[in-house]
Tab-separated table of C-alpha atoms and ligand atoms in Angstrom:
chain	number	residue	atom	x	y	z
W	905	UNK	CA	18.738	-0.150	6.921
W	906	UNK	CA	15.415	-1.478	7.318
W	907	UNK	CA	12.417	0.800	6.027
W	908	UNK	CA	10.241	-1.552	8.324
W	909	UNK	CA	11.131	-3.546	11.379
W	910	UNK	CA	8.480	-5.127	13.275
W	911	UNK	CA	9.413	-5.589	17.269
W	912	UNK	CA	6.812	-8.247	18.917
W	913	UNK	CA	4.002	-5.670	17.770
W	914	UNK	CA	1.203	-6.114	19.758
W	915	UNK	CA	-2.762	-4.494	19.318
W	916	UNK	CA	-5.383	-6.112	21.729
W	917	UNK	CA	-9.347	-5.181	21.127
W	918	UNK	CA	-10.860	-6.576	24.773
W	919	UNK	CA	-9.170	-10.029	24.651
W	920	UNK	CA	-8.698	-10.189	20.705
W	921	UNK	CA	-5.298	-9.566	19.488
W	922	UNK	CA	-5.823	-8.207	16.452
W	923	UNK	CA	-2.243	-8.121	15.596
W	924	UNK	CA	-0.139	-10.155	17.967
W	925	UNK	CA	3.515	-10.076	18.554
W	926	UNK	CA	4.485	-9.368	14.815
W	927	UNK	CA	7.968	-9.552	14.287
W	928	UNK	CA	9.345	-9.197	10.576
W	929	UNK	CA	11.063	-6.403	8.550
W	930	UNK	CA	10.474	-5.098	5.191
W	931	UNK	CA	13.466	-3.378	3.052
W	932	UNK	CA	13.538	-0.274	1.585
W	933	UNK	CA	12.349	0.420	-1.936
W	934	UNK	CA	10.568	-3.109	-1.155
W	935	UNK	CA	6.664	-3.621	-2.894
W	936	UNK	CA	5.782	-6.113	0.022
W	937	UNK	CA	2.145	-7.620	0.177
W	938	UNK	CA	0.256	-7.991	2.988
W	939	UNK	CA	-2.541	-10.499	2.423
W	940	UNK	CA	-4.938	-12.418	4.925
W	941	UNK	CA	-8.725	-13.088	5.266
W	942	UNK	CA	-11.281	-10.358	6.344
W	943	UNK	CA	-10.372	-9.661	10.240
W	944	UNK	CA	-6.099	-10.932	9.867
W	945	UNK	CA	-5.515	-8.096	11.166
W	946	UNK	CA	-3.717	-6.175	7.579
W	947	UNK	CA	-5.694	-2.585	8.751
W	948	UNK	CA	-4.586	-2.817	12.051
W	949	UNK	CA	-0.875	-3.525	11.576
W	950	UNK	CA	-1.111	-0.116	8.858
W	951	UNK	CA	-2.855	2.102	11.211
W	952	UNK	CA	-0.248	1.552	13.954
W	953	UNK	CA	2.545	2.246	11.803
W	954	UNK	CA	1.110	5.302	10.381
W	955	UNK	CA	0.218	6.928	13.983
W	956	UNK	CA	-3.777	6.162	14.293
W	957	UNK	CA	-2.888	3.548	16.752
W	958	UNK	CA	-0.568	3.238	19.362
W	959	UNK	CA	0.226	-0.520	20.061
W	960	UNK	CA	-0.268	-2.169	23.271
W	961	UNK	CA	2.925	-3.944	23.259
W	962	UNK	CA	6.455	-3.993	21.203
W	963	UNK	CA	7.133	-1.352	18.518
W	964	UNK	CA	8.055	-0.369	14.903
W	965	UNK	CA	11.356	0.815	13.544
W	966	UNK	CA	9.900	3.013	10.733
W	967	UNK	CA	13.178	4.447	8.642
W	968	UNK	CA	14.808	4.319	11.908
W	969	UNK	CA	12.533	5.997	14.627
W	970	UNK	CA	10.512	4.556	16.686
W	971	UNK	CA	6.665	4.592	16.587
W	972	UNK	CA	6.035	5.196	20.169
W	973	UNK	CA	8.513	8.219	20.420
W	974	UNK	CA	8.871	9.246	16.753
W	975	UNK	CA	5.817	9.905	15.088
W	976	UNK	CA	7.073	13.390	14.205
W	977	UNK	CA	9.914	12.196	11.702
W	978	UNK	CA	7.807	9.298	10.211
W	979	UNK	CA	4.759	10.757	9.336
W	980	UNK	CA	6.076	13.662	6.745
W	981	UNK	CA	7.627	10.376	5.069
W	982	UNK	CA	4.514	8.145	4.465
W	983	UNK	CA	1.227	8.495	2.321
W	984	UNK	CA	-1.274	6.475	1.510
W	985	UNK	CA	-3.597	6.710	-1.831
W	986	UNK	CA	-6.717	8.471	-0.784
W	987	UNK	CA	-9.632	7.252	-1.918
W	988	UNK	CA	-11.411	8.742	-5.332
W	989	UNK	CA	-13.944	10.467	-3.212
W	990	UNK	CA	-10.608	12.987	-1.923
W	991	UNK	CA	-10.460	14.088	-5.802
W	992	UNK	CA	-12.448	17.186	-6.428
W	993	UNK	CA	-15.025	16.774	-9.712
W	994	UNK	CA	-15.270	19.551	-11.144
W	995	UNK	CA	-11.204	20.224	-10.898
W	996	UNK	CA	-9.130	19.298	-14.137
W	997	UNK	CA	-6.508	16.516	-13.531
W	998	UNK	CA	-4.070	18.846	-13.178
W	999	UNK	CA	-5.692	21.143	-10.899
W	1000	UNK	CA	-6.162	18.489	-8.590
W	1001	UNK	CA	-2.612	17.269	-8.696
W	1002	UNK	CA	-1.289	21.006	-8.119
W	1003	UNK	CA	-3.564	21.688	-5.675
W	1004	UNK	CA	-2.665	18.849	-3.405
W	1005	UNK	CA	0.787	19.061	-3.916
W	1006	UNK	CA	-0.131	22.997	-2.651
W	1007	UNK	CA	-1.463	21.819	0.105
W	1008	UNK	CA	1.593	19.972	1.294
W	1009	UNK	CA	3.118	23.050	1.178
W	1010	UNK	CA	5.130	22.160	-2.311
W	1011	UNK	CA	6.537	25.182	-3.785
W	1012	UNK	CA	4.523	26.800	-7.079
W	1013	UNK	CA	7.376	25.642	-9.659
W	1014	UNK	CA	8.226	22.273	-8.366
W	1015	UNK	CA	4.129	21.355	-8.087
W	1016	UNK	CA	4.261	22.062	-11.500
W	1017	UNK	CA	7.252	19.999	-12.555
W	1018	UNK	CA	6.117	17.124	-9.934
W	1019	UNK	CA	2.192	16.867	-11.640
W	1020	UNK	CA	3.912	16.873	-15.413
W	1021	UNK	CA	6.209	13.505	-13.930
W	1022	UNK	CA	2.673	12.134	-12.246
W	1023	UNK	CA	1.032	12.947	-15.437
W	1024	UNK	CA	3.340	11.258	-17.406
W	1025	UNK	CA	4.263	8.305	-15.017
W	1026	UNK	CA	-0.034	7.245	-14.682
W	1027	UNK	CA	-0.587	7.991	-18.114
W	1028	UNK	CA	-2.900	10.630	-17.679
W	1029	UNK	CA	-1.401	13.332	-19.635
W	1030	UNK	CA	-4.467	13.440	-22.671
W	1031	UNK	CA	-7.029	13.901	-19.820
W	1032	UNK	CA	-4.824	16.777	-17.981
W	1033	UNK	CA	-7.733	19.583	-19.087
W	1034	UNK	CA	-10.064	17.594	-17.930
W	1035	UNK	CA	-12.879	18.150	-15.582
W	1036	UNK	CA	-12.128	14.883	-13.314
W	1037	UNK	CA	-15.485	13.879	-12.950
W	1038	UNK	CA	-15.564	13.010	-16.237
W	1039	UNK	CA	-12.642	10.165	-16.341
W	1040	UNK	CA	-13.330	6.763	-16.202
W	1041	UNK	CA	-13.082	4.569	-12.430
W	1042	UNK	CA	-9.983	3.697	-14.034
W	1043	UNK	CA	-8.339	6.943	-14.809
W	1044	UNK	CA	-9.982	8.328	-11.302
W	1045	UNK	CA	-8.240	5.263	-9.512
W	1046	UNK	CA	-5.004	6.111	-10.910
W	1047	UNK	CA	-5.506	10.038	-10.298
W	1048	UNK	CA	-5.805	9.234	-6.785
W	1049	UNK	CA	-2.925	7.439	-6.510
W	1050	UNK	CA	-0.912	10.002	-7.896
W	1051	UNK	CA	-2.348	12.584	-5.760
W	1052	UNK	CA	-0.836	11.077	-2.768
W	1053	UNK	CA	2.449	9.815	-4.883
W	1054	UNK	CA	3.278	13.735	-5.845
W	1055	UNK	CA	4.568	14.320	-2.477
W	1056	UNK	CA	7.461	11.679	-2.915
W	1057	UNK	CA	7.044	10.101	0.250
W	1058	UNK	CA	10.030	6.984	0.962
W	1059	UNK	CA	6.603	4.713	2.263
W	1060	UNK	CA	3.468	4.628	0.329
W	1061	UNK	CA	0.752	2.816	1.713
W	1062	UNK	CA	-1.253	1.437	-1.502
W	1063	UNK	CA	-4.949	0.182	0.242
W	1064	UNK	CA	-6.610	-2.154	-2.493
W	1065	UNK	CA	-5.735	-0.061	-4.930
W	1066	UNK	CA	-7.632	-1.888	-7.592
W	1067	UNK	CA	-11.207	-2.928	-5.515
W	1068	UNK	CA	-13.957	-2.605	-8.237
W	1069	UNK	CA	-11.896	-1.976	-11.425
W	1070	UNK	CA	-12.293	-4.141	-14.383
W	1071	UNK	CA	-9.609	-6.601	-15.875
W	1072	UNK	CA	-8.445	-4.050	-18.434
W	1073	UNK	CA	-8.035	-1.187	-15.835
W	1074	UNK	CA	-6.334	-3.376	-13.354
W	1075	UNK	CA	-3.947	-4.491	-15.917
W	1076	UNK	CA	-3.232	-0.849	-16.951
W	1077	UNK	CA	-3.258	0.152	-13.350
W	1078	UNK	CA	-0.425	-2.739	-12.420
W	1079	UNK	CA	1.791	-1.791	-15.387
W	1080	UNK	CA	1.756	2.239	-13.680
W	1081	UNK	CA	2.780	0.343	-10.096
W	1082	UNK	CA	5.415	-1.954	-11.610
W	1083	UNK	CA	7.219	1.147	-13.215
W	1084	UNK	CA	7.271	2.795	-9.307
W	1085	UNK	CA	9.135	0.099	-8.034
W	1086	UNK	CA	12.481	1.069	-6.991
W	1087	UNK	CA	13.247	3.856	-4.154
W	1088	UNK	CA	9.926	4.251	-2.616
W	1089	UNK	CA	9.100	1.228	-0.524
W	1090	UNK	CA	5.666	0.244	-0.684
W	1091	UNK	CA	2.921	-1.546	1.059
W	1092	UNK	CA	0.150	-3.165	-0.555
W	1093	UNK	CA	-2.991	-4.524	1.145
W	1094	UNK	CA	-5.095	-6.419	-1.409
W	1095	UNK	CA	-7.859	-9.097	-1.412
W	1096	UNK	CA	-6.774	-9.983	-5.093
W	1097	UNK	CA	-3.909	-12.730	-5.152
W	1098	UNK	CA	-2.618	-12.562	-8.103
W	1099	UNK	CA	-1.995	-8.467	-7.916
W	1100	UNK	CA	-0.008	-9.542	-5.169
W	1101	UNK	CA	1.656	-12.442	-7.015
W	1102	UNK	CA	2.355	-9.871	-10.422
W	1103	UNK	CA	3.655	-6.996	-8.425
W	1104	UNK	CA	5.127	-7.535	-4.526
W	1105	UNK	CA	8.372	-8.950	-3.677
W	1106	UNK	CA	7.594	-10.332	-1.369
W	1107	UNK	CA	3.980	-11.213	0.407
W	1108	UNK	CA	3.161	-11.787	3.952
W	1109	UNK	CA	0.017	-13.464	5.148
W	1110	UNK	CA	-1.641	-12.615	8.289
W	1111	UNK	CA	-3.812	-14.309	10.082
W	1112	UNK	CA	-5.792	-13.979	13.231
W	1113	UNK	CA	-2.980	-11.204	13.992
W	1114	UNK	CA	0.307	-13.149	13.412
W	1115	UNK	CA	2.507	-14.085	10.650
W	1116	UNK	CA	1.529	-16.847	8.998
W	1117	UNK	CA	4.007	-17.151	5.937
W	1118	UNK	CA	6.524	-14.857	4.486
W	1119	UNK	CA	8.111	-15.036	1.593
W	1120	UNK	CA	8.309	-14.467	-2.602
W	1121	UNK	CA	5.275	-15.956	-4.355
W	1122	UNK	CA	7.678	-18.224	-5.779
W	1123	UNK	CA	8.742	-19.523	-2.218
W	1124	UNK	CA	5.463	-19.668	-0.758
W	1125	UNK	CA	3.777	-22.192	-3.846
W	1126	UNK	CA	7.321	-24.552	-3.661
W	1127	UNK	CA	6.796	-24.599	-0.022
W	1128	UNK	CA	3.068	-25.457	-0.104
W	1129	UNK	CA	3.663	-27.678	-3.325
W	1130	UNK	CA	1.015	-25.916	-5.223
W	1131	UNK	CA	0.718	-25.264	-8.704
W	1132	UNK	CA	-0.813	-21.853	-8.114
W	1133	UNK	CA	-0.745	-19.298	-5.671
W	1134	UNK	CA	-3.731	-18.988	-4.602
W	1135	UNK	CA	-3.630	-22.955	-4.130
W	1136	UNK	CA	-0.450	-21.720	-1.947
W	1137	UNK	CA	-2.554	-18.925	-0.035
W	1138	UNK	CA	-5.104	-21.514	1.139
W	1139	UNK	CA	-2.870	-24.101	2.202
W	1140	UNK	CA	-0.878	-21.885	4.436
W	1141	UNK	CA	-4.359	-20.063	5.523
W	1142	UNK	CA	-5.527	-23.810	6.932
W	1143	UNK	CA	-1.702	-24.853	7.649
W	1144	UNK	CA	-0.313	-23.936	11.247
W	1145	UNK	CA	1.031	-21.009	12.433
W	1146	UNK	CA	4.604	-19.886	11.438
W	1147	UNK	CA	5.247	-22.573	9.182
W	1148	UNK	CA	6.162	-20.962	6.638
W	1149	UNK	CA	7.345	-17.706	8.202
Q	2583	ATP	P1	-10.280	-6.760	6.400
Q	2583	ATP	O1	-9.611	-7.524	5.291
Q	2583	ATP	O2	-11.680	-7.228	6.632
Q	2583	ATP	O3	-10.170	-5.286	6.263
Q	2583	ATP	P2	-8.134	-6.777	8.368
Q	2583	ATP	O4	-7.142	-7.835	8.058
Q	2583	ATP	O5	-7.807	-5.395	7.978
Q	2583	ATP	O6	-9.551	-7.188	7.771
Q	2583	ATP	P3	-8.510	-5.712	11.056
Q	2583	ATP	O7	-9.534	-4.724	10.612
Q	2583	ATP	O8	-7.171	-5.207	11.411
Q	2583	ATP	O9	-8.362	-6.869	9.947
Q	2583	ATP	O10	-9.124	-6.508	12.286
Q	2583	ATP	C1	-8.383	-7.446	13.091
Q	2583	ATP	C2	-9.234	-7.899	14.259
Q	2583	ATP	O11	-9.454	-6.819	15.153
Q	2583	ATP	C3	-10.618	-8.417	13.861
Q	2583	ATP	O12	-10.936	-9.494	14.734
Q	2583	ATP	C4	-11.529	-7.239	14.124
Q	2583	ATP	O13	-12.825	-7.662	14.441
Q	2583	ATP	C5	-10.838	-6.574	15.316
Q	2583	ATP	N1	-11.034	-5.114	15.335
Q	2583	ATP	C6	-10.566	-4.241	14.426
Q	2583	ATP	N2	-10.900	-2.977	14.742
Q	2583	ATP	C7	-11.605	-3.050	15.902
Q	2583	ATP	C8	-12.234	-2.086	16.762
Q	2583	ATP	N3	-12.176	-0.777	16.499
Q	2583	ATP	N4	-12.879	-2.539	17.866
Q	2583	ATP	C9	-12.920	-3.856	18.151
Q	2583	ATP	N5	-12.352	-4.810	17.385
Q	2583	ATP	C10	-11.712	-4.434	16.275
């Protein structure tokens, strides 16, 4: 099954369609990239699937139920990484992990047992004692995405999860998201090609609200004949639509 099917989504904004008759699928325990130039349409598309929006036209198969009538089963299965301002300061690491995983109504024990495996998994296990406001952007970045991992959710919504950060961080924060990739399916929106390029499966590329190329990073340079990717992005950002969808 599907964790993601597109049906001729549709969003209009007065007579923009900010996402327009998208129609694609994305497979489960999938890290799929969703890239396109400021206004594609990338927050759009998200906030639809994860209930803020209710399309205009078409629908999304999310694990199976529908947005328009099923927003009750999909949303206890998604999360998204809050941003660092959702982490309380003066909270150690792990306070802030058990807390949220408290809040989602986790019981005592497992919270426990799920912040030592977040702990562990984003290297974070030194600072644990640790008032956060003391960490690094780094360490903060990859607190916060842990804070909305610990609930184990099958889609994770991962919203430029490295804007800001420094080479070094980035790196260290790509080699924590490389070792998630298996059950969870996830969904990254980035600005920063070649995050995309090291860590998605495959990347889709919107632009003004429909799918302009789909495909492995791999695919998408061959079919562009470009040496690099982002040679590949702008090539199919100034090629025509759906050629290489
Ligand atoms: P960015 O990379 O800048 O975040 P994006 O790909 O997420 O861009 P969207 O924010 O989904 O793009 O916007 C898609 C289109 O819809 C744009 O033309 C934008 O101006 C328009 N739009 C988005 N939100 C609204 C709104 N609330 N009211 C009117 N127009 C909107």
């Amino acid at each position: 099954m599907h964790a993601i099917e597109l049906k001729q989504l549709t969003k209009h904004y007065k007579e923009t369609a900010a996402v327009d008759r998208l129609e694609f699928s994305i497979e489960k325990g999938e890290f799929f990239a969703l890239l396109g130039e400021n206004g594609a349409g990338k927050t759009t598309l998200i906030r639809m699937l994860c209930g803020l929006l209710s399309p205009d036209e078409g629908d999304a198969s999310v694990l199976g139920h529908s947005i328009l009538t099923d927003l009750d089963k999909i949303k206890p299965k998604m999360n998204m990484s809050p941003q660092e301002t959702a982490i309380a300061p003066n909270l150690t690491v792990r306070e802030n992990l058990e807390f949220i995983a408290g809040v989602y109504g986790i019981p005592k024990k497992e919270g426990k047992k799920r912040t030592d495996e977040m702990l562990e998994l984003f290297q974070l296990k030194e600072k644990e004692r640790e008032k956060t406001k003391t960490l690094s952007g780094g360490m903060q970045r990859r607190l916060s995405i842990a804070m909305g991992m610990i609930t184990k959710p099958d889609i994770y919504f991962l919203d430029e999860p490295t804007l800001g950060l420094d080479v070094r961080s980035r790196r260290e924060l790509w080699k924590n998201l490389e070792s998630l990739k298996g059950d969870m399916t996830i969904i990254l929106t980035t600005h920063y090609l070649e995050e995309a390029e090291a860590l998605a499966d495959r990347i889709c590329i919107l632009e003004n609200g429909t799918l302009k190329a789909l495909g492995t990073a791999e695919d998408l340079k061959k079919q562009t004949h470009s040496a690099t990717f982002e040679d590949a992005f702008l090539a199919i950002c100034d090629g025509e639509a759906g050629l290489y969808a």
